Structures are given as C-alpha cells and as structure tokens.
Coordinates of C-alpha atoms and ligand atoms in Angstrom, one line a residue:
X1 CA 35.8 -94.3 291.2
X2 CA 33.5 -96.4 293.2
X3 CA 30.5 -97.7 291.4
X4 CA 27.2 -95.7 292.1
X5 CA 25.8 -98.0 294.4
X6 CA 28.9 -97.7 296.5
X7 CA 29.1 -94.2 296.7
X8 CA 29.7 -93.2 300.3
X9 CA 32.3 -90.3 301.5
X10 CA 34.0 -92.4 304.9
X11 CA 36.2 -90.7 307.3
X12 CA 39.6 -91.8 306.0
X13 CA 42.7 -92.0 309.1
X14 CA 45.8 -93.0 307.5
X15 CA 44.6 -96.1 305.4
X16 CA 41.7 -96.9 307.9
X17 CA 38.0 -96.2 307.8
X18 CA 37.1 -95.7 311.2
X19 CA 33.6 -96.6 312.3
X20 CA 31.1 -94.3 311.0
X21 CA 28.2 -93.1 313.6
X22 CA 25.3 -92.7 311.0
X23 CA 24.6 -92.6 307.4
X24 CA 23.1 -89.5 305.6
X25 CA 21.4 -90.1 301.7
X26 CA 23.3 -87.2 299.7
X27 CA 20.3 -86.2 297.6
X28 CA 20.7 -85.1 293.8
X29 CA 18.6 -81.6 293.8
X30 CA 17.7 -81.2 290.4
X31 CA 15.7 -84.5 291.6
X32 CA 15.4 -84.9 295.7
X33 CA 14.3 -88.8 295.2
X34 CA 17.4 -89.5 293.4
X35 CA 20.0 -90.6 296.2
X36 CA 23.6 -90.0 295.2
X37 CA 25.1 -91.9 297.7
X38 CA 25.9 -91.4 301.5
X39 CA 27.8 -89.5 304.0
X40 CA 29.4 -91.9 307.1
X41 CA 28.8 -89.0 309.9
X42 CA 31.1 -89.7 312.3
X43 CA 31.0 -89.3 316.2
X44 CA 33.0 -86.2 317.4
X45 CA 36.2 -88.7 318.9
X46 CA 37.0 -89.2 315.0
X47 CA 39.0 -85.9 315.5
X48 CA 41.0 -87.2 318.0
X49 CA 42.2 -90.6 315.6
X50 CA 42.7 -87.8 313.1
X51 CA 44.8 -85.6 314.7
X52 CA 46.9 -88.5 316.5
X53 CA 47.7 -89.6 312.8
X54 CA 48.6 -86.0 311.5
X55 CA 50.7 -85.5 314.9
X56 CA 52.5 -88.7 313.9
X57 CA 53.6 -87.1 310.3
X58 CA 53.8 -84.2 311.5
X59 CA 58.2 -84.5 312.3
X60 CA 58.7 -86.6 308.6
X61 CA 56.7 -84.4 306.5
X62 CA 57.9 -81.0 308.1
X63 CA 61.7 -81.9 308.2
X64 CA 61.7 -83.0 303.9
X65 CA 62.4 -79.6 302.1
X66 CA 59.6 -78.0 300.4
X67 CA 60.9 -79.4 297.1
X68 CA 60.5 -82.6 298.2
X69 CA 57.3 -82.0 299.1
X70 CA 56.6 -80.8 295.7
X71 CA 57.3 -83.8 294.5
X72 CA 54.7 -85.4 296.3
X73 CA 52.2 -83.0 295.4
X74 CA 53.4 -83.1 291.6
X75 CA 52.4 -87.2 291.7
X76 CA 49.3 -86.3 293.2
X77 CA 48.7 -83.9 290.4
X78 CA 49.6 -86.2 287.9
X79 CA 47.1 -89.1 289.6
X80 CA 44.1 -86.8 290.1
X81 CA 44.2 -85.8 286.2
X82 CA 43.8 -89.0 285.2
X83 CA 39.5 -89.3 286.4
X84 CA 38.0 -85.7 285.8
X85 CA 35.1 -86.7 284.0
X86 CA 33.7 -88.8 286.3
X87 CA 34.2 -87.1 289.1
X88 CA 32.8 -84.2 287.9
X89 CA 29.3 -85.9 287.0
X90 CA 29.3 -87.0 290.4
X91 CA 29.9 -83.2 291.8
X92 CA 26.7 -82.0 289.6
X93 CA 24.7 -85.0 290.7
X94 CA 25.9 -83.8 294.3
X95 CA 25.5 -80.1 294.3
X96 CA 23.4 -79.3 291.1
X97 CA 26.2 -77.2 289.1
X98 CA 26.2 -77.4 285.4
X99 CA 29.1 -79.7 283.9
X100 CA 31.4 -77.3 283.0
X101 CA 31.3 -75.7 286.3
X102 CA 31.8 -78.8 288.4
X103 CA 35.1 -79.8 285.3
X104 CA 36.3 -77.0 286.6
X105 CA 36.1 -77.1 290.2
X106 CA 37.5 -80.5 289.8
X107 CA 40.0 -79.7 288.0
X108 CA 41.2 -77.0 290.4
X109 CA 42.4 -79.7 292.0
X110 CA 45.6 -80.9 290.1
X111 CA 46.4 -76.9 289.0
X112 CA 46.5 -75.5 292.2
X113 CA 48.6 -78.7 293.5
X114 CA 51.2 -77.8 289.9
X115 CA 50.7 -74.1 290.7
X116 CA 52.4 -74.3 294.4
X117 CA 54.8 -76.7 293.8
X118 CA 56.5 -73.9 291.9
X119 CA 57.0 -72.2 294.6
X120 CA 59.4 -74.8 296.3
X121 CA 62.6 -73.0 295.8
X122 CA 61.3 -69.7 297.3
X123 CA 60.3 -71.8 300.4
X124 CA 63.4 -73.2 300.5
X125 CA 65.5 -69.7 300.5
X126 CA 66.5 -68.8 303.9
X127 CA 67.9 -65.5 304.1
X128 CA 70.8 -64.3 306.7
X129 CA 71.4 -60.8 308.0
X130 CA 74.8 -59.8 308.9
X131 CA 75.2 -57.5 311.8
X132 CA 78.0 -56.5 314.1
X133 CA 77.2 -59.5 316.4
X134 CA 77.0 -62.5 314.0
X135 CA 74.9 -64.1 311.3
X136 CA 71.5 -64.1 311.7
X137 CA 69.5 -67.0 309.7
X138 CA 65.3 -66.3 309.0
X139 CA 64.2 -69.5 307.9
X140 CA 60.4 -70.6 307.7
X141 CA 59.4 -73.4 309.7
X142 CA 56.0 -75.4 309.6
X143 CA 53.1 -74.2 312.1
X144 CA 52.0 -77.9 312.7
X145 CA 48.4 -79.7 312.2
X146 CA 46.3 -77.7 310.1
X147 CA 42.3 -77.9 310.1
X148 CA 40.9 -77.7 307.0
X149 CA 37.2 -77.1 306.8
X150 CA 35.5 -77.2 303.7
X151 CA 32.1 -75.4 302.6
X152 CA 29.5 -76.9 300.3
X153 CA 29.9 -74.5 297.1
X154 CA 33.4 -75.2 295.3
X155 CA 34.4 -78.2 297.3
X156 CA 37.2 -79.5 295.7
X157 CA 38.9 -76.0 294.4
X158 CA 37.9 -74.7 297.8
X159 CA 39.7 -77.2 299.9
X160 CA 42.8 -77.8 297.4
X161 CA 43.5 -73.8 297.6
X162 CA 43.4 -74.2 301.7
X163 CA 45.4 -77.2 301.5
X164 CA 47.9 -77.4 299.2
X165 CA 50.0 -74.3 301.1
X166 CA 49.8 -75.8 304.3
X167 CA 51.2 -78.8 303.1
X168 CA 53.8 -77.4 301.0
X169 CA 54.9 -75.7 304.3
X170 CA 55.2 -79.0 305.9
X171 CA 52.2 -79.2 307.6
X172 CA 49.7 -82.0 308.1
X173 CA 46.1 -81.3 307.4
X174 CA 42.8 -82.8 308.9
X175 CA 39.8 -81.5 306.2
X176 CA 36.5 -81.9 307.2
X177 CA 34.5 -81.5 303.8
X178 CA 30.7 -79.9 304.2
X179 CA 28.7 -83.0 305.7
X180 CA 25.9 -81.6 302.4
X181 CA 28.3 -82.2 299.5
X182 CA 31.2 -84.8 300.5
X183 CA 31.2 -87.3 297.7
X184 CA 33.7 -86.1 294.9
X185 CA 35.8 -84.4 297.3
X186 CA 35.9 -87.3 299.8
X187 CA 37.3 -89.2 296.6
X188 CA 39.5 -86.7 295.5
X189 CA 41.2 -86.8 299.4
X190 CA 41.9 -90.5 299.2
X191 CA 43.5 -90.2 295.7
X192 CA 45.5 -87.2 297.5
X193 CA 46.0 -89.1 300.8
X194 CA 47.6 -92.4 298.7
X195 CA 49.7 -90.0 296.7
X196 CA 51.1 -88.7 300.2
X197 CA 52.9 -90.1 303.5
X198 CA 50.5 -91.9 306.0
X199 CA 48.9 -89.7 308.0
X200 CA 50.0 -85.8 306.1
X201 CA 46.5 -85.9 304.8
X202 CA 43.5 -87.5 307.2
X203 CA 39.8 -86.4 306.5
X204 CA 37.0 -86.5 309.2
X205 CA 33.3 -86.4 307.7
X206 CA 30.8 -85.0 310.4
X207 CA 28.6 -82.4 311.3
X208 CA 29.5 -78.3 311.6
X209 CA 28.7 -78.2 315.3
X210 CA 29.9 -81.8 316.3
X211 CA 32.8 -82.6 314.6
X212 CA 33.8 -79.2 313.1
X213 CA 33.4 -77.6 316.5
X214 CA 36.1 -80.3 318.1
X215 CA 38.2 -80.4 315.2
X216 CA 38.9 -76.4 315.0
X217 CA 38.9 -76.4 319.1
X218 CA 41.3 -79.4 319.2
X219 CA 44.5 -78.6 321.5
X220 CA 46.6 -80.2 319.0
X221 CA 45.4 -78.2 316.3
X222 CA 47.7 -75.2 315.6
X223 CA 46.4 -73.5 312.4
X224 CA 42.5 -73.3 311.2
X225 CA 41.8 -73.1 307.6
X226 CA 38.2 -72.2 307.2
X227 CA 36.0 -71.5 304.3
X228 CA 32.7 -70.9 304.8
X229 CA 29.8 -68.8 306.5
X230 CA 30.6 -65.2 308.6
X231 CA 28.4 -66.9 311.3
X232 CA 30.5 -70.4 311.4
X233 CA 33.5 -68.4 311.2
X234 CA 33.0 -66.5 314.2
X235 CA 32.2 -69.6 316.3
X236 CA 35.6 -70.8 315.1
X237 CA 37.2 -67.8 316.7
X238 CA 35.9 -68.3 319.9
X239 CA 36.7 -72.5 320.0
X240 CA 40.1 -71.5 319.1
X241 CA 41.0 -68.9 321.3
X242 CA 41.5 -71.0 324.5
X243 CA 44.8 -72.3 322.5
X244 CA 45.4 -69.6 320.4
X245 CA 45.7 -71.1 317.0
X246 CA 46.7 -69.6 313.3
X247 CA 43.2 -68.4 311.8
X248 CA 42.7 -68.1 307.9
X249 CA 39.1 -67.3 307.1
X250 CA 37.3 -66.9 304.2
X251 CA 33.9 -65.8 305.1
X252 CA 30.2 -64.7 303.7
X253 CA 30.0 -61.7 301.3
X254 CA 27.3 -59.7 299.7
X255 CA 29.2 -57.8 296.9
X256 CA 28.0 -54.8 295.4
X257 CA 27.9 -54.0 291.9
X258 CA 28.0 -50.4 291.0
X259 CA 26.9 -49.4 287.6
X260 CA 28.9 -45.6 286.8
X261 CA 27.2 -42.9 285.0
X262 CA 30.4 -43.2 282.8
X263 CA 29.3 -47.1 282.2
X264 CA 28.6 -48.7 278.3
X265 CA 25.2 -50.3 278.9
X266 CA 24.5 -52.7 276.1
X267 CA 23.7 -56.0 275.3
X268 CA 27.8 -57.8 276.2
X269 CA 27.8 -55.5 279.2
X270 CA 24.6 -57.0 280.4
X271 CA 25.4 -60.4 279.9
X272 CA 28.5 -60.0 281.3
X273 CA 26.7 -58.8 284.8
X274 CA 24.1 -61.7 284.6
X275 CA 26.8 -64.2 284.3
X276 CA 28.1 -62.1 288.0
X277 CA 24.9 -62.4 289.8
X278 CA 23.7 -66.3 288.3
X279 CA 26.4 -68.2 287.8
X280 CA 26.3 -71.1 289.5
X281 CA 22.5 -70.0 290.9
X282 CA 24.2 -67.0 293.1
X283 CA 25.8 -70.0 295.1
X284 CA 29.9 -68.4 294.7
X285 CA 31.3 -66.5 297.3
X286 CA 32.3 -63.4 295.4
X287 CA 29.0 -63.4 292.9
X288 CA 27.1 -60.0 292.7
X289 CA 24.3 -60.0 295.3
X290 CA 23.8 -56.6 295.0
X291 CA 23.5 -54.1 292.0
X292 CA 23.6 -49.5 292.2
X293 CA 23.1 -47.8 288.8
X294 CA 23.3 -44.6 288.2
X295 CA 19.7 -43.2 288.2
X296 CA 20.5 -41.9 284.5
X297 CA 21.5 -44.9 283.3
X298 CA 19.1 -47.0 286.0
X299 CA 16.1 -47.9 283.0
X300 CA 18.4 -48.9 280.4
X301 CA 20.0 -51.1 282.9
X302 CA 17.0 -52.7 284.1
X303 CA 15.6 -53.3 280.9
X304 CA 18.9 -55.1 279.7
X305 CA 19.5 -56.9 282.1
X306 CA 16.4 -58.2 282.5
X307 CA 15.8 -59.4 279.0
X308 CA 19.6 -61.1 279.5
X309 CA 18.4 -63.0 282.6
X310 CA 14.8 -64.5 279.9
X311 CA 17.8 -65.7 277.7
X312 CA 19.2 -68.0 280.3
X313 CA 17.7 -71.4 280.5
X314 CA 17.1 -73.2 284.3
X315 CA 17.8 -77.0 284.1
X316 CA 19.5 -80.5 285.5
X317 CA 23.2 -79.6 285.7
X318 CA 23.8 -82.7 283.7
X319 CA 21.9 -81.3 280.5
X320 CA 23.8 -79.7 278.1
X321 CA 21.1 -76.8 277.5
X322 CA 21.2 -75.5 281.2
X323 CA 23.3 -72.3 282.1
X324 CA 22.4 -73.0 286.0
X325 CA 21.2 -75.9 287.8
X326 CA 19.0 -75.8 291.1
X327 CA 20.1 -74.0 294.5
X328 CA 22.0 -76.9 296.7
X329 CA 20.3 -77.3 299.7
X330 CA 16.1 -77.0 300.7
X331 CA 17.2 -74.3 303.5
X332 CA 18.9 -72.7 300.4
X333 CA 16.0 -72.1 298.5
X334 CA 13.6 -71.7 301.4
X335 CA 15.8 -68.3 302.4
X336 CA 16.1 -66.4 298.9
X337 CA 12.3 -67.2 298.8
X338 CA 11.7 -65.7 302.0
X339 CA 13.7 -63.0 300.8
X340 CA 12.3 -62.6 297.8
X341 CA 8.7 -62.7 299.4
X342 CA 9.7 -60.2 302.1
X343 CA 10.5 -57.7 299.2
X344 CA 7.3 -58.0 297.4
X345 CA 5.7 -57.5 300.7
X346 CA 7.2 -54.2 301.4
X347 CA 6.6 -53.1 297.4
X348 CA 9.3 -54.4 295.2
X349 CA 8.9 -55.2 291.8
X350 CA 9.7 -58.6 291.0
X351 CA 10.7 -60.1 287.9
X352 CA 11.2 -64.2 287.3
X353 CA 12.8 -64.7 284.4
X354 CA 14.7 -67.3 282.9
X355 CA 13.6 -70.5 280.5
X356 CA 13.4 -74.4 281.8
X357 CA 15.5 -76.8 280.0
X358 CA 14.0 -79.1 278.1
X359 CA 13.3 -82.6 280.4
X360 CA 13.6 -80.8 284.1
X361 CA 11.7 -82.5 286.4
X362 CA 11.0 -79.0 288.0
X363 CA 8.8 -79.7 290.9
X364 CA 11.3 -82.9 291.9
X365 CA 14.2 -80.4 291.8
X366 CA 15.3 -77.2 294.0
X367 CA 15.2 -75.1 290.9
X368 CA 14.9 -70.7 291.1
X369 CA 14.4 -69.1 288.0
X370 CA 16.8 -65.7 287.8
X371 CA 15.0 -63.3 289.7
X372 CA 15.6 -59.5 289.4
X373 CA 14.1 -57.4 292.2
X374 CA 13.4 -53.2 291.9
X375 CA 11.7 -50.7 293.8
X376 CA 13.5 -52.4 296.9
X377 CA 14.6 -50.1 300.0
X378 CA 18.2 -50.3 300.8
X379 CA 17.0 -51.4 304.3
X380 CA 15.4 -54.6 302.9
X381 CA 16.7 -58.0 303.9
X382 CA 17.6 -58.8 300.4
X383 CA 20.0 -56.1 299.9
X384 CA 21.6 -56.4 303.6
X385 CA 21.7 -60.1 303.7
X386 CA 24.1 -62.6 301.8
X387 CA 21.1 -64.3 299.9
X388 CA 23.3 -67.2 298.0
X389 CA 20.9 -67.6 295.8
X390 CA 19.9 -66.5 292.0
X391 CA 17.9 -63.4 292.9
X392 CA 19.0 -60.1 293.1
X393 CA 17.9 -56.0 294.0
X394 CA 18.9 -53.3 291.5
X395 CA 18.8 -49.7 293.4
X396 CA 19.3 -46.4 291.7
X397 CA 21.6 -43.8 293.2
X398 CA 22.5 -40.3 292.5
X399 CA 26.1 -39.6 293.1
X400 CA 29.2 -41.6 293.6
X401 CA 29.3 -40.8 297.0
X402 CA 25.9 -42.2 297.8
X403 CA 27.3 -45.5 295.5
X404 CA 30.0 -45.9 298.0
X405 CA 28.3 -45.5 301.2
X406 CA 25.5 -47.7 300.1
X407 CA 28.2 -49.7 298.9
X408 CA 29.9 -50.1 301.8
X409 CA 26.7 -49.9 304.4
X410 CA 27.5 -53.8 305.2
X411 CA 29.8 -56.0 307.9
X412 CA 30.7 -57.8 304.7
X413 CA 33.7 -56.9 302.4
X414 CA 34.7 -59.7 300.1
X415 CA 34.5 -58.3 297.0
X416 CA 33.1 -55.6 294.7
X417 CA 33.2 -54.2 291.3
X418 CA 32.4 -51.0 289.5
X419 CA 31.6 -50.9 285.7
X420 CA 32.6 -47.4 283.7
X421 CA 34.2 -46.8 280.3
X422 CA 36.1 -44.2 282.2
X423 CA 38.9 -46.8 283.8
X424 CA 40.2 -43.2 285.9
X425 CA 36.5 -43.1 287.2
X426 CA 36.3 -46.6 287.8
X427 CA 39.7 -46.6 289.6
X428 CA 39.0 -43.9 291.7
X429 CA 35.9 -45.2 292.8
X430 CA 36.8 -48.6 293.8
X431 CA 39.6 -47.3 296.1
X432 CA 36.7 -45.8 298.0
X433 CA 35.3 -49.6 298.2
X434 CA 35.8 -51.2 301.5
X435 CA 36.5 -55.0 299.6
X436 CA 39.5 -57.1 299.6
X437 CA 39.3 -57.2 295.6
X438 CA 37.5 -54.8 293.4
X439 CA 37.1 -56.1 289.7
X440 CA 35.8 -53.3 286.6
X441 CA 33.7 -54.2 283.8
X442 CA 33.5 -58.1 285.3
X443 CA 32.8 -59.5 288.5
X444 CA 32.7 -63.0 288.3
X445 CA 34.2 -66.6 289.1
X446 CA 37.6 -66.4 287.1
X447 CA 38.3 -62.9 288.0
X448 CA 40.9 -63.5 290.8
X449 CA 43.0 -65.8 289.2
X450 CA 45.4 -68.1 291.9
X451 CA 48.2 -65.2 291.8
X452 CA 46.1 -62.1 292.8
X453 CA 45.7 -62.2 296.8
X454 CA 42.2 -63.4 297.3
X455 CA 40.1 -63.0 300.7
X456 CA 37.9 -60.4 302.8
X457 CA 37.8 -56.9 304.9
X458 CA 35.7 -56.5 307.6
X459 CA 33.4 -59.6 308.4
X460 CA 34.3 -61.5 305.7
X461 CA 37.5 -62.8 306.9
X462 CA 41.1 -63.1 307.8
X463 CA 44.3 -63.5 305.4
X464 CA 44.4 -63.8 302.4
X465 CA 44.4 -67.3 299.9
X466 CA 46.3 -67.3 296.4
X467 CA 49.8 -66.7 295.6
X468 CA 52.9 -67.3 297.5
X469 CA 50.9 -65.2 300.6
X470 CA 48.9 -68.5 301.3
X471 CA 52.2 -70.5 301.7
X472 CA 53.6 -67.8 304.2
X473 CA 50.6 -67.8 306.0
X474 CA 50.8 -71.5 306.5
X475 CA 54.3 -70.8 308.2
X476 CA 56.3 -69.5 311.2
X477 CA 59.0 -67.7 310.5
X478 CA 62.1 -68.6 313.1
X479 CA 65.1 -66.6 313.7
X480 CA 68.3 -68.7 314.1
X481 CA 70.8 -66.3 315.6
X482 CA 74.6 -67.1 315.7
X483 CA 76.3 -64.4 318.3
X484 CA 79.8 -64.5 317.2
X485 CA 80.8 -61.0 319.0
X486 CA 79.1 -60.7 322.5
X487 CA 81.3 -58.0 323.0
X488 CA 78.6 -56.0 320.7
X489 CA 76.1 -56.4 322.7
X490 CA 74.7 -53.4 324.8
X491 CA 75.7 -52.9 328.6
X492 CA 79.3 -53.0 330.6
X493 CA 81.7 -55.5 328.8
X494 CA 82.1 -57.2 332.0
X495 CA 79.9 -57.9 335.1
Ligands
NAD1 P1 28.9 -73.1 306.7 O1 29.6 -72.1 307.5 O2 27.6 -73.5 307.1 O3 29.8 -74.5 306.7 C1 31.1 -74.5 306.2 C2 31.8 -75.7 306.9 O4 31.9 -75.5 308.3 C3 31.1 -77.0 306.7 O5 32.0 -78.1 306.5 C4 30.4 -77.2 308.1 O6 30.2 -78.5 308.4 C5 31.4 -76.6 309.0 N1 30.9 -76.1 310.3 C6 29.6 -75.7 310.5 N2 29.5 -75.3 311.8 C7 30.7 -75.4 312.4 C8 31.3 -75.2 313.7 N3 30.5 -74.7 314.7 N4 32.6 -75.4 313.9 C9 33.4 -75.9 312.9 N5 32.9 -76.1 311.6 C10 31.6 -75.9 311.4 O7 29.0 -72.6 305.2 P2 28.4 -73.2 303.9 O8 26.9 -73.1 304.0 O9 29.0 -74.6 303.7 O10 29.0 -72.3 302.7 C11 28.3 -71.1 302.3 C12 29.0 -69.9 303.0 O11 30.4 -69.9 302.7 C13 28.5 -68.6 302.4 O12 28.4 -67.7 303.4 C14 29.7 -68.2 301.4 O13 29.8 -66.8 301.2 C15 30.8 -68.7 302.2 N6 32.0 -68.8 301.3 C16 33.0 -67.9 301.4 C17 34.1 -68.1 300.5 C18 35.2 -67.1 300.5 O14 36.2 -67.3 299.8 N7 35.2 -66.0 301.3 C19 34.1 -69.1 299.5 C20 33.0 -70.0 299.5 C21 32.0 -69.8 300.4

C-alpha cells in the first residue's frame, strides 16, 4: 500500500503508467472535505495502449492450459491475502461502507480467484463424439480480450467475479473500475497484474462515456463484461453491435419483497428484512427496494419493521457503532431525496428512523437515516424506480395474484424474495416471480453464494455470473472434426 498522501488509482498498461489527462479528489463521504486521494482520468486513446498490450498476451496466456493458469491465479490469491486490512479502510474511506462490509468485499477478491481455480480440470476436459464418420473433438477455446467494467458499489468482489472466468478461459482483460470509487481496486489490479503475465491484466481509469464508451466499442474487443446501471448497459449494446462482441450484463434491479399471509412476523423476521432493504445504505444490487404485505398482516409489519429500522445506528463506516455508513455519491442522495420528497408530496407517510453514531460529523457527510415510506401508490417513482438508496415503500395487497403482478409490474428482474412459514406457499409463489433468483425468508447480500447462477431477467441483464456458467460464458466452444470415413457422408459416393 501506498502511503495516504500518495493515494492515486493510475491507468496501469503492462508495467507502465501512461500519462494521465486529469486528476479527480476521491472524496471520503462520511466527510466531503476529507480527500482520499485521486483518480488519473485518462484520455480516451488509453484504450487503445490497453488493448495493444492485452492483444499481445492474448496467444501466451490462451495457449497455457487452464491449470496453468490456475496457478497463476492461486499466487495471486495467496499475494492479495497478505494486505486486507488496509485495503479495506481505504474502500470505506472511498465509498462509505462499514468495515466489515468493505473486509468482505476485499476479501472476495482472493476466494473467488481459489474458488475458480478449482475448476481447472473441468476446463481442461475435452470431450469426443464418435460417429460413423470419425472422432469428433469439442474443446473450449478462449473468446479473446475481455472488457471489464466495474461499478462503484462492490468494487473489488464485483470486478474479481467478472474477471477471474475470463481469465481462467484464457482470456486477457482490460477493467475500467468506476472513475467514483477506484482506489482499493486500482491497488488490488496491480497486486493482480504483477502476480500475472505482462499484459493478461491492463486497467484503464476514465470516464463512463469517454473511456468506457471506447473501451466496450473497441474493434479489438471480443467479449464485454459489464456490471453496472440498466441505462449504461444498454448503451453498451448499441457500441458493441457494429462488431458483434460477447455481452455479459449485470444490470439495475428494484426487487420486490413479498410478505405472505402465511409469513411469521416477529421481531428476527423483521430484522432480517431491515438488514435486506439497509445494508450497505440500499447501495447492493439485489437489496429489497420494494416491500407487499399481506393487508392482514400489513400493520404488524409496519410496526416491526419500523421499530427494527430506530434500532439501527447511521454513522462513519470507520466507527465500530455504525450498521450503515453514508450513500456514495451527492447525485446518490440528491435522487432517493427527490424520491422520498415526491412521495410525501402525493400523500405518503414517511418515517425517518434510525440513530447517529456517536462522533458523525453529519452535515459534512452524505448520511440518510433508514427511511420507511406507506400510504404510497404503486405508480409512484419510488416503487417503480431503482432508488439505491436506504428508503423504502411498504404496499399492502390482497391476494397472491395481485402480489405477483405488482411484483412483476417492472422492466427490472434481478431478484426477489417471498417470506411464508408455508415453504409450499412460498415455492409456489416465487415460480410466479419474473427474477433470476428468488430467495424465502432472507433477501440479502450473502444469499447467492459463488455456486448458485447469479444475474437478471428482463432489463436487468444478460448471462449469468457464479459457478462454472461464468467460465463457459467466457469461452467459445470449437468443434475439431476428424473425417475418417467420407464414404459416410450423405450424397452419391462418387461425382
Ligand atoms: P453505472 O452504469 O453508472 O457505471 C458503471 C460503470 O460503467 C462505471 O465504471 C462507469 O464509468 C461505466 N460507464 C458509464 N457510462 C458508460 C458508457 N457509456 N460506456 C461504457 N462504460 C460506461 O453504474 P454505477 O452507478 O457505477 O452502479 C450502480 C448500478 O449498478 C445500479 O443500477 C445497480 O443496480 C447496478 N448493479 C448491478 C449489479 C448486478 O449484479 N446486476 C451489481 C452491482 C450494481
């Protein structure tokens, strides 16, 4: 680790640090004067140094056999362990997560690099089919330089569970981590990038529509990664169409919670959902940003939940006593006020709850109490729109059906979850859930682990991250077919 005062995420091409066009403070925001350190923005051209070097290990690194790849990504591992702590003070000082939460999405980055390297030997398998003319041999090759683009909310785990399958596939990457929080990642990468051949790992620091744009339009490029907004995403598709490149997206979501008549309400239950909605200040992809109760059970809900929200306390990431930090970014918290506001204009109920830990410098900081909104129309902004943010509406309904099409009443479909003792009732209702993962009785960070296929319907995205899918995803499978008997092919034996 650099020292503070040094602090500065640099493009990184092989073992150069090309010329960066302008430096950006990254601001602490539980405190917006504190400057963390800087972001080089780069000019757009970076890309092309980038790719140039990934095109250049592209032939070494695709022809060693996954195992030996996975002994490079093993070392890595094994390297990256060794400074957790202190990059995971710099992450909260970065993005505002509590402590725990940035250990974690640090240390995402050494398991998921141990968890693919297991999967070496499968890679490695190529399987022949026998038929009456020959052999033929399925193999899986690499699909070439891979675009990684990284949002600001789990940077590290993020980007290590885009890039770790594309380069156990034998595939160079170029990441571009989010220009708002690039400082622990950016050192992660070079720890990664050292541990790896020159030019299999380059990262390019820039702006969304300058850099990102040209690095996930670049003619070189053959497979996006992206992780990110529905809105970014889809400009993504359209720069890569021209040259028809592999797409992996993992977009915006607004999951629903749906509290079942059937459903225990108590005091763990509640907890359990306000850890769904807050963790993290709303700021994970797959929190609950919406919540249906049953009407019967609508009250009881409201009034437990609510008084599990006043338990949680709002503070510095950094201080033991806080169970959320601020939102990220000023845009952040300017659009779940907005929403928020919009709501009480049109009649909601609004409830700020939450305590302040002791020593928050609140008005220096980006800080939102835990905010639970009722009375709210199922038309209003705040139920239709990903807020990202630690407020959330609680609507009644009447039936399961009118769960489900409420439910479902959204481009979105990341994921979901349904709460019910009944695990028949739950089941049969979250088949009805148009979500790439439906979690009962929990719905929070945690719940897809790295083996259960991981990404969105509708809007929210294309393929699917976690488990051996990601890998094959990162490939192309080629058919090597040895014709040993022409004679079996159709049509006269002669011409
Ligand atoms: P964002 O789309 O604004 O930015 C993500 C990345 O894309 C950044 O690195 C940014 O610089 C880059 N980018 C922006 N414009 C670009 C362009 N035109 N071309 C190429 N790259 C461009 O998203 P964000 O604000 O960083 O992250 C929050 C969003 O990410 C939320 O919508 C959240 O739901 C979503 N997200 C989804 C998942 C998932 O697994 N589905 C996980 C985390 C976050």
């Amino acid at each position: 680790m650099r020292s503070a005062h040094e602090i500065c995420a640099h493009s990184l091409i092989e073992d150069r640090v090309p010329a960066a066009g302008r430096y950006e403070p990254v601001r602490n925001p539980a405190d917006r004067g504190q400057v963390v350190g800087h972001v080089a923005l780069a000019e757009p051209d970076v890309v092309d140094l980038a790719v140039a070097a990934a095109l250049r290990a592209a032939p070494g690194w695709g022809r060693r056999t996954a195992n030996e790849r996975a002994d490079f990504l093993r070392t890595a591992a094994k390297l990256l362990e060794a400074d957790d702590d202190a990059r995971a003070r710099l992450l909260t000082r970065e993005h505002g997560k509590v402590i725990w939460e940035s250990r974690l999405d640090i240390a995402g980055a050494a398991t998921i690099l141990r968890y693919y390297a297991e999967f070496a030997d499968r890679l490695d398998a190529e399987v022949d089919h026998v038929n009456k003319l020959g052999t033929a041999r399925i193999r899986r090759r690499p699909v070439g330089v891979t675009a990684v683009v990284v949002p600001w909310n789990y940077p590290v785990y993020l980007a290590f569970l885009m890039l770790v399958p594309a380069l156990l596939a034998g595939n160079p990457v170029v990441v571009k981590p989010s220009e708002v929080v690039p400082l622990a990642l950016t050192d992660v990468l070079t720890t990664l990038a050292e541990a790896l051949p020159p030019g299999v790992v380059t990262v390019v620091q820039g702006e969304g529509a300058t850099v990102g744009a040209r690095l996930t339009a670049h003619p070189d490029v053959r497979a996006v990664l992206f992780t990110g907004s529905t809105a970014t995403g889809r400009s993504i598709i359209a720069g890569s169409a021209g040259t028809v490149k592999r797409l992996g997206l993992e977009l915006g979501g607004n999951d629903p919670a749906i509290v079942l008549d059937t459903a225990v309400v108590d005091d763990t239950m509640a907890h359990e959902l306000v850890r769904g909605v807050y963790t993290s200040s709303g700021q994970v992809c797959y929190n609950v940003k919406r919540i249906y109760v049953h009407q019967d059970r609508y009250d009881e809900l409201v009034e437990a939940f609510t008084a599990a929200a006043g338990q949680l306390v709002v503070g510095d990431g950094l201080s033991p006593d806080s169970h959320i930090g601020p939102v990220t970014t000023p845009a952040q918290r300017r659009k779940v006020q907005s929403l928020v506001t919009a709501a009480r204009a049109d009649g909601a109920s609004v409830v700020e709850a939450g305590k302040v830990a002791t020593g928050t410098c609140w008005d220096r900081g980006l800080f939102v109490r835990p905010t639970i909104v009722t009375g709210v129309s199922p038309d209003a902004r705040l139920v239709q729109e990903e807020q990202f943010g630690p407020a959330v509406p609680i609507l009644p309904f009447a039936t399961d059906d009118e769960a489900v099409r409420m439910a479902n009443d959204t481009e979105y479909g990341l994921a979901a979850s349904v709460w019910s003792a009944d695990a028949d009732h739950a089941d049969a209702v979250a088949r009805r859930i148009e979500a790439g993962s439906v979690f009962v009785n929990a719905h929070r960070l945690g719940c897809s682990d790295l083996a259960m296929p991981f990404g969105g319907v509708k809007q929210s995205g294309l393929g699917r991250r976690h488990g051996y899918e990601a890998v094959e995803e990162c490939t192309d499978l080629q058919t090597i077919a040895h014709i040993t008997s022409p004679a079996a092919l159709p049509g006269p034996a002669r011409t």
